Amino acid sequence: MENCIFPVQGKLARTLLKNAIQYGIIAIRNIQGDLCMKRLLLIPTVILPYSVPIAYFVSKPLPEDAAMVLFISILAACFAAAPVCNVIYMILARKDDARVLICDALLVKLLHVPAYVIIFISGAIAALMIFFTLPLIFMLIAFDYVILLCSSMLSAFALIKHVRHAKLLSIVTLVCQLIFCADVISLLVLHLLHVRKKRKALPPNAP
């Protein structure tokens, strides 16, 4: 009797796995053609700089040991999910217009600006504290730069596709993605140039 059951279970497992793969492929194809669905993959990167307060408030009601475990788990999940979702987004968006991708990357970086301001203020406050100055400042800088690199994955991907439209401008903007503030400003300038060029291309009587 048992010998009859195991082949049936194995066949059922293979059927379920096959169906799951087929439905997964269909879902990916649908997402690939839907820009809004693809943008949902950017959520982990958007919330990454806010992961510390999120993890703190979620874990705060728990006992100290459990709270620490949950706090670290949430941070680890956020820092793992952001680059993975970025890679999936880039794979699905590989055929999209570079100017649309630049707009998405700029939106992510603009949503990070409040977090950068908070981190800068925290660093300034830490600079006034004698005992915790260097360790806390280095920790904030490291945290900030990891966020910068994660968001710059998206802008670098968009700018590499944009090279054929404006080679020199794309390269300069790409280099700026490794520098605080310059990354946002350079992407914003590039986006405004696209908007200006698009408006010039419209007929005179267009709204």
PDB file of C-alpha atoms in Angstrom:
ATOM      1  CA  MET A   1       0.000   0.000   0.000  1.00  0.00           C
ATOM      2  CA  GLU A   2       2.790   2.453   0.947  1.00  0.00           C
ATOM      3  CA  ASN A   3       4.624   1.667  -2.302  1.00  0.00           C
ATOM      4  CA  CYS A   4       1.532   2.777  -4.222  1.00  0.00           C
ATOM      5  CA  ILE A   5       1.166   6.001  -2.259  1.00  0.00           C
ATOM      6  CA  PHE A   6       4.734   7.351  -2.775  1.00  0.00           C
ATOM      7  CA  PRO A   7       4.616   7.333  -6.626  1.00  0.00           C
ATOM      8  CA  VAL A   8       1.254   9.119  -6.494  1.00  0.00           C
ATOM      9  CA  GLN A   9       2.656  11.763  -4.123  1.00  0.00           C
ATOM     10  CA  GLY A  10       5.729  12.215  -6.310  1.00  0.00           C
ATOM     11  CA  LYS A  11       3.567  12.630  -9.417  1.00  0.00           C
ATOM     12  CA  LEU A  12       1.336  15.149  -7.610  1.00  0.00           C
ATOM     13  CA  ALA A  13       4.384  17.135  -6.447  1.00  0.00           C
ATOM     14  CA  ARG A  14       5.790  17.257  -9.994  1.00  0.00           C
ATOM     15  CA  THR A  15       2.420  18.393 -11.352  1.00  0.00           C
ATOM     16  CA  LEU A  16       2.130  21.150  -8.751  1.00  0.00           C
ATOM     17  CA  LEU A  17       5.707  22.318  -9.435  1.00  0.00           C
ATOM     18  CA  LYS A  18       5.079  22.340 -13.187  1.00  0.00           C
ATOM     19  CA  ASN A  19       1.881  24.370 -12.756  1.00  0.00           C
ATOM     20  CA  ALA A  20       3.621  26.795 -10.397  1.00  0.00           C
ATOM     21  CA  ILE A  21       6.398  27.392 -12.930  1.00  0.00           C
ATOM     22  CA  GLN A  22       3.887  27.929 -15.737  1.00  0.00           C
ATOM     23  CA  TYR A  23       1.830  30.402 -13.698  1.00  0.00           C
ATOM     24  CA  GLY A  24       5.048  32.152 -12.633  1.00  0.00           C
ATOM     25  CA  ILE A  25       6.107  32.612 -16.269  1.00  0.00           C
ATOM     26  CA  ILE A  26       2.654  33.975 -17.163  1.00  0.00           C
ATOM     27  CA  ALA A  27       2.786  36.390 -14.202  1.00  0.00           C
ATOM     28  CA  ILE A  28       6.255  37.635 -15.202  1.00  0.00           C
ATOM     29  CA  ARG A  29       5.093  38.220 -18.785  1.00  0.00           C
ATOM     30  CA  ASN A  30       2.093  40.201 -17.564  1.00  0.00           C
ATOM     31  CA  ILE A  31       4.244  42.288 -15.221  1.00  0.00           C
ATOM     32  CA  GLN A  32       6.796  42.892 -17.976  1.00  0.00           C
ATOM     33  CA  GLY A  33       4.144  44.684 -20.033  1.00  0.00           C
ATOM     34  CA  ASP A  34       2.714  46.638 -17.089  1.00  0.00           C
ATOM     35  CA  LEU A  35       4.835  49.598 -16.005  1.00  0.00           C
ATOM     36  CA  CYS A  36       2.868  50.160 -12.784  1.00  0.00           C
ATOM     37  CA  MET A  37       3.371  46.548 -11.707  1.00  0.00           C
ATOM     38  CA  LYS A  38       7.094  46.814 -12.378  1.00  0.00           C
ATOM     39  CA  ARG A  39       7.299  49.944 -10.257  1.00  0.00           C
ATOM     40  CA  LEU A  40       5.953  47.990  -7.291  1.00  0.00           C
ATOM     41  CA  LEU A  41       9.339  46.227  -7.273  1.00  0.00           C
ATOM     42  CA  LEU A  42      10.925  49.566  -6.313  1.00  0.00           C
ATOM     43  CA  ILE A  43       9.094  49.683  -2.965  1.00  0.00           C
ATOM     44  CA  PRO A  44      11.858  47.839  -1.008  1.00  0.00           C
ATOM     45  CA  THR A  45      14.421  50.367  -2.254  1.00  0.00           C
ATOM     46  CA  VAL A  46      12.120  53.291  -1.460  1.00  0.00           C
ATOM     47  CA  ILE A  47      11.588  52.197   2.161  1.00  0.00           C
ATOM     48  CA  LEU A  48      15.213  51.116   2.696  1.00  0.00           C
ATOM     49  CA  PRO A  49      16.395  54.377   4.340  1.00  0.00           C
ATOM     50  CA  TYR A  50      13.356  54.241   6.625  1.00  0.00           C
ATOM     51  CA  SER A  51      13.962  50.610   7.624  1.00  0.00           C
ATOM     52  CA  VAL A  52      15.519  51.510  10.988  1.00  0.00           C
ATOM     53  CA  PRO A  53      12.512  53.446  12.388  1.00  0.00           C
ATOM     54  CA  ILE A  54      10.128  50.885  10.857  1.00  0.00           C
ATOM     55  CA  ALA A  55      11.996  48.013  12.513  1.00  0.00           C
ATOM     56  CA  TYR A  56      12.180  49.941  15.787  1.00  0.00           C
ATOM     57  CA  PHE A  57       8.445  50.684  16.047  1.00  0.00           C
ATOM     58  CA  VAL A  58       7.438  47.176  14.930  1.00  0.00           C
ATOM     59  CA  SER A  59       9.699  45.465  17.459  1.00  0.00           C
ATOM     60  CA  LYS A  60       9.188  47.940  20.312  1.00  0.00           C
ATOM     61  CA  PRO A  61       6.128  46.212  21.927  1.00  0.00           C
ATOM     62  CA  LEU A  62       7.994  42.883  22.261  1.00  0.00           C
ATOM     63  CA  PRO A  63      10.290  41.814  25.124  1.00  0.00           C
ATOM     64  CA  GLU A  64      13.880  42.992  24.842  1.00  0.00           C
ATOM     65  CA  ASP A  65      15.425  39.779  23.441  1.00  0.00           C
ATOM     66  CA  ALA A  66      12.591  39.129  20.991  1.00  0.00           C
ATOM     67  CA  ALA A  67      12.576  42.786  19.984  1.00  0.00           C
ATOM     68  CA  MET A  68      16.287  42.689  19.151  1.00  0.00           C
ATOM     69  CA  VAL A  69      15.860  39.548  17.034  1.00  0.00           C
ATOM     70  CA  LEU A  70      12.898  41.023  15.164  1.00  0.00           C
ATOM     71  CA  PHE A  71      14.693  44.370  14.725  1.00  0.00           C
ATOM     72  CA  ILE A  72      17.743  42.702  13.143  1.00  0.00           C
ATOM     73  CA  SER A  73      15.544  40.390  11.042  1.00  0.00           C
ATOM     74  CA  ILE A  74      13.572  43.308   9.588  1.00  0.00           C
ATOM     75  CA  LEU A  75      16.755  45.213   8.749  1.00  0.00           C
ATOM     76  CA  ALA A  76      18.321  42.137   7.144  1.00  0.00           C
ATOM     77  CA  ALA A  77      15.161  41.504   5.116  1.00  0.00           C
ATOM     78  CA  CYS A  78      15.039  45.113   3.891  1.00  0.00           C
ATOM     79  CA  PHE A  79      18.703  45.198   2.890  1.00  0.00           C
ATOM     80  CA  ALA A  80      18.372  41.833   1.127  1.00  0.00           C
ATOM     81  CA  ALA A  81      15.085  42.567  -0.642  1.00  0.00           C
ATOM     82  CA  ALA A  82      16.098  45.955  -2.092  1.00  0.00           C
ATOM     83  CA  PRO A  83      18.944  44.808  -4.408  1.00  0.00           C
ATOM     84  CA  VAL A  84      17.108  41.605  -5.356  1.00  0.00           C
ATOM     85  CA  CYS A  85      13.973  43.532  -6.363  1.00  0.00           C
ATOM     86  CA  ASN A  86      16.149  46.061  -8.212  1.00  0.00           C
ATOM     87  CA  VAL A  87      17.680  43.274 -10.295  1.00  0.00           C
ATOM     88  CA  ILE A  88      14.245  41.812 -11.080  1.00  0.00           C
ATOM     89  CA  TYR A  89      13.004  45.302 -12.028  1.00  0.00           C
ATOM     90  CA  MET A  90      15.975  45.818 -14.346  1.00  0.00           C
ATOM     91  CA  ILE A  91      15.401  42.451 -16.030  1.00  0.00           C
ATOM     92  CA  LEU A  92      11.725  43.198 -16.616  1.00  0.00           C
ATOM     93  CA  ALA A  93      12.383  46.805 -17.706  1.00  0.00           C
ATOM     94  CA  ARG A  94      15.290  46.063 -20.056  1.00  0.00           C
ATOM     95  CA  LYS A  95      13.183  46.971 -23.115  1.00  0.00           C
ATOM     96  CA  ASP A  96      11.640  50.142 -21.654  1.00  0.00           C
ATOM     97  CA  ASP A  97      12.547  53.657 -22.728  1.00  0.00           C
ATOM     98  CA  ALA A  98      15.637  54.984 -20.941  1.00  0.00           C
ATOM     99  CA  ARG A  99      13.889  58.296 -20.222  1.00  0.00           C
ATOM    100  CA  VAL A 100      11.103  56.499 -18.350  1.00  0.00           C
ATOM    101  CA  LEU A 101      13.687  54.578 -16.331  1.00  0.00           C
ATOM    102  CA  ILE A 102      15.507  57.808 -15.479  1.00  0.00           C
ATOM    103  CA  CYS A 103      12.224  59.248 -14.217  1.00  0.00           C
ATOM    104  CA  ASP A 104      11.715  56.178 -12.000  1.00  0.00           C
ATOM    105  CA  ALA A 105      15.263  56.386 -10.631  1.00  0.00           C
ATOM    106  CA  LEU A 106      14.839  60.111  -9.926  1.00  0.00           C
ATOM    107  CA  LEU A 107      11.564  59.460  -8.085  1.00  0.00           C
ATOM    108  CA  VAL A 108      13.262  56.888  -5.828  1.00  0.00           C
ATOM    109  CA  LYS A 109      16.107  59.291  -5.025  1.00  0.00           C
ATOM    110  CA  LEU A 110      13.720  62.162  -4.291  1.00  0.00           C
ATOM    111  CA  LEU A 111      11.801  59.942  -1.870  1.00  0.00           C
ATOM    112  CA  HIS A 112      15.120  59.286  -0.111  1.00  0.00           C
ATOM    113  CA  VAL A 113      15.821  62.991   0.459  1.00  0.00           C
ATOM    114  CA  PRO A 114      13.912  63.240   3.791  1.00  0.00           C
ATOM    115  CA  ALA A 115      15.900  60.281   5.114  1.00  0.00           C
ATOM    116  CA  TYR A 116      19.180  61.910   4.070  1.00  0.00           C
ATOM    117  CA  VAL A 117      18.148  65.091   5.896  1.00  0.00           C
ATOM    118  CA  ILE A 118      17.362  63.114   9.061  1.00  0.00           C
ATOM    119  CA  ILE A 119      20.668  61.246   8.846  1.00  0.00           C
ATOM    120  CA  PHE A 120      22.555  64.526   8.320  1.00  0.00           C
ATOM    121  CA  ILE A 121      20.874  66.099  11.354  1.00  0.00           C
ATOM    122  CA  SER A 122      21.665  62.983  13.414  1.00  0.00           C
ATOM    123  CA  GLY A 123      25.301  63.223  12.342  1.00  0.00           C
ATOM    124  CA  ALA A 124      25.408  66.896  13.258  1.00  0.00           C
ATOM    125  CA  ILE A 125      23.985  66.129  16.692  1.00  0.00           C
ATOM    126  CA  ALA A 126      26.488  63.286  17.098  1.00  0.00           C
ATOM    127  CA  ALA A 127      29.301  65.707  16.258  1.00  0.00           C
ATOM    128  CA  LEU A 128      28.396  67.642  19.405  1.00  0.00           C
ATOM    129  CA  MET A 129      28.796  64.525  21.555  1.00  0.00           C
ATOM    130  CA  ILE A 130      32.385  63.848  22.635  1.00  0.00           C
ATOM    131  CA  PHE A 131      32.201  60.136  23.421  1.00  0.00           C
ATOM    132  CA  PHE A 132      30.054  58.856  20.548  1.00  0.00           C
ATOM    133  CA  THR A 133      31.119  61.179  17.742  1.00  0.00           C
ATOM    134  CA  LEU A 134      33.337  59.043  15.493  1.00  0.00           C
ATOM    135  CA  PRO A 135      31.616  55.637  15.853  1.00  0.00           C
ATOM    136  CA  LEU A 136      28.144  57.059  15.253  1.00  0.00           C
ATOM    137  CA  ILE A 137      29.231  59.310  12.387  1.00  0.00           C
ATOM    138  CA  PHE A 138      31.017  56.430  10.619  1.00  0.00           C
ATOM    139  CA  MET A 139      27.973  54.221  11.116  1.00  0.00           C
ATOM    140  CA  LEU A 140      25.643  56.861   9.653  1.00  0.00           C
ATOM    141  CA  ILE A 141      27.957  57.446   6.694  1.00  0.00           C
ATOM    142  CA  ALA A 142      28.150  53.703   5.989  1.00  0.00           C
ATOM    143  CA  PHE A 143      24.366  53.336   6.258  1.00  0.00           C
ATOM    144  CA  ASP A 144      23.846  56.349   4.000  1.00  0.00           C
ATOM    145  CA  TYR A 145      26.276  55.111   1.361  1.00  0.00           C
ATOM    146  CA  VAL A 146      24.714  51.645   1.213  1.00  0.00           C
ATOM    147  CA  ILE A 147      21.382  53.338   0.496  1.00  0.00           C
ATOM    148  CA  LEU A 148      23.065  55.528  -2.145  1.00  0.00           C
ATOM    149  CA  LEU A 149      24.557  52.495  -3.909  1.00  0.00           C
ATOM    150  CA  CYS A 150      21.243  50.651  -3.814  1.00  0.00           C
ATOM    151  CA  SER A 151      19.325  53.514  -5.406  1.00  0.00           C
ATOM    152  CA  SER A 152      22.181  54.148  -7.841  1.00  0.00           C
ATOM    153  CA  MET A 153      21.712  50.638  -9.235  1.00  0.00           C
ATOM    154  CA  LEU A 154      18.519  51.900 -10.859  1.00  0.00           C
ATOM    155  CA  SER A 155      19.977  55.162 -12.156  1.00  0.00           C
ATOM    156  CA  ALA A 156      23.087  53.406 -13.502  1.00  0.00           C
ATOM    157  CA  PHE A 157      20.889  50.930 -15.366  1.00  0.00           C
ATOM    158  CA  ALA A 158      18.854  53.773 -16.887  1.00  0.00           C
ATOM    159  CA  LEU A 159      21.922  55.852 -17.791  1.00  0.00           C
ATOM    160  CA  ILE A 160      23.672  52.942 -19.510  1.00  0.00           C
ATOM    161  CA  LYS A 161      20.603  52.624 -21.745  1.00  0.00           C
ATOM    162  CA  HIS A 162      20.607  56.420 -22.202  1.00  0.00           C
ATOM    163  CA  VAL A 163      24.191  56.568 -23.533  1.00  0.00           C
ATOM    164  CA  ARG A 164      23.013  56.304 -27.142  1.00  0.00           C
ATOM    165  CA  HIS A 165      20.902  59.477 -26.722  1.00  0.00           C
ATOM    166  CA  ALA A 166      23.573  61.657 -25.070  1.00  0.00           C
ATOM    167  CA  LYS A 167      26.887  59.921 -24.438  1.00  0.00           C
ATOM    168  CA  LEU A 168      28.842  62.609 -22.563  1.00  0.00           C
ATOM    169  CA  LEU A 169      25.917  63.767 -20.429  1.00  0.00           C
ATOM    170  CA  SER A 170      25.040  60.174 -19.531  1.00  0.00           C
ATOM    171  CA  ILE A 171      28.624  59.377 -18.482  1.00  0.00           C
ATOM    172  CA  VAL A 172      28.910  62.519 -16.339  1.00  0.00           C
ATOM    173  CA  THR A 173      25.574  61.777 -14.680  1.00  0.00           C
ATOM    174  CA  LEU A 174      26.644  58.171 -14.130  1.00  0.00           C
ATOM    175  CA  VAL A 175      29.787  59.281 -12.278  1.00  0.00           C
ATOM    176  CA  CYS A 176      27.691  61.642 -10.151  1.00  0.00           C
ATOM    177  CA  GLN A 177      25.644  58.684  -8.909  1.00  0.00           C
ATOM    178  CA  LEU A 178      28.498  57.842  -6.532  1.00  0.00           C
ATOM    179  CA  ILE A 179      28.476  61.282  -4.901  1.00  0.00           C
ATOM    180  CA  PHE A 180      25.994  62.506  -2.296  1.00  0.00           C
ATOM    181  CA  CYS A 181      23.667  65.294  -3.519  1.00  0.00           C
ATOM    182  CA  ALA A 182      25.284  65.275  -6.972  1.00  0.00           C
ATOM    183  CA  ASP A 183      23.395  62.082  -7.784  1.00  0.00           C
ATOM    184  CA  VAL A 184      19.989  63.694  -7.278  1.00  0.00           C
ATOM    185  CA  ILE A 185      20.916  67.021  -8.875  1.00  0.00           C
ATOM    186  CA  SER A 186      22.424  65.420 -11.990  1.00  0.00           C
ATOM    187  CA  LEU A 187      19.415  63.136 -12.524  1.00  0.00           C
ATOM    188  CA  LEU A 188      17.046  66.063 -11.981  1.00  0.00           C
ATOM    189  CA  VAL A 189      18.915  68.177 -14.566  1.00  0.00           C
ATOM    190  CA  LEU A 190      18.823  65.316 -17.060  1.00  0.00           C
ATOM    191  CA  HIS A 191      15.102  64.800 -16.493  1.00  0.00           C
ATOM    192  CA  LEU A 192      14.368  68.530 -16.916  1.00  0.00           C
ATOM    193  CA  LEU A 193      16.331  68.546 -20.171  1.00  0.00           C
ATOM    194  CA  HIS A 194      14.138  65.706 -21.422  1.00  0.00           C
ATOM    195  CA  VAL A 195      10.984  67.582 -20.405  1.00  0.00           C
ATOM    196  CA  ARG A 196      12.223  70.740 -22.156  1.00  0.00           C
ATOM    197  CA  LYS A 197      13.124  68.812 -25.296  1.00  0.00           C
ATOM    198  CA  LYS A 198       9.723  67.123 -25.320  1.00  0.00           C
ATOM    199  CA  ARG A 199       7.922  70.467 -25.004  1.00  0.00           C
ATOM    200  CA  LYS A 200       9.914  71.914 -27.901  1.00  0.00           C
ATOM    201  CA  ALA A 201       8.901  68.946 -30.035  1.00  0.00           C
ATOM    202  CA  LEU A 202       5.194  69.640 -29.466  1.00  0.00           C
ATOM    203  CA  PRO A 203       3.205  71.707 -32.025  1.00  0.00           C
ATOM    204  CA  PRO A 204       2.860  75.432 -31.148  1.00  0.00           C
ATOM    205  CA  ASN A 205      -0.881  75.118 -30.422  1.00  0.00           C
ATOM    206  CA  ALA A 206      -0.524  72.014 -28.245  1.00  0.00           C
ATOM    207  CA  PRO A 207      -1.618  72.447 -24.565  1.00  0.00           C
TER     208      PRO A 207
END
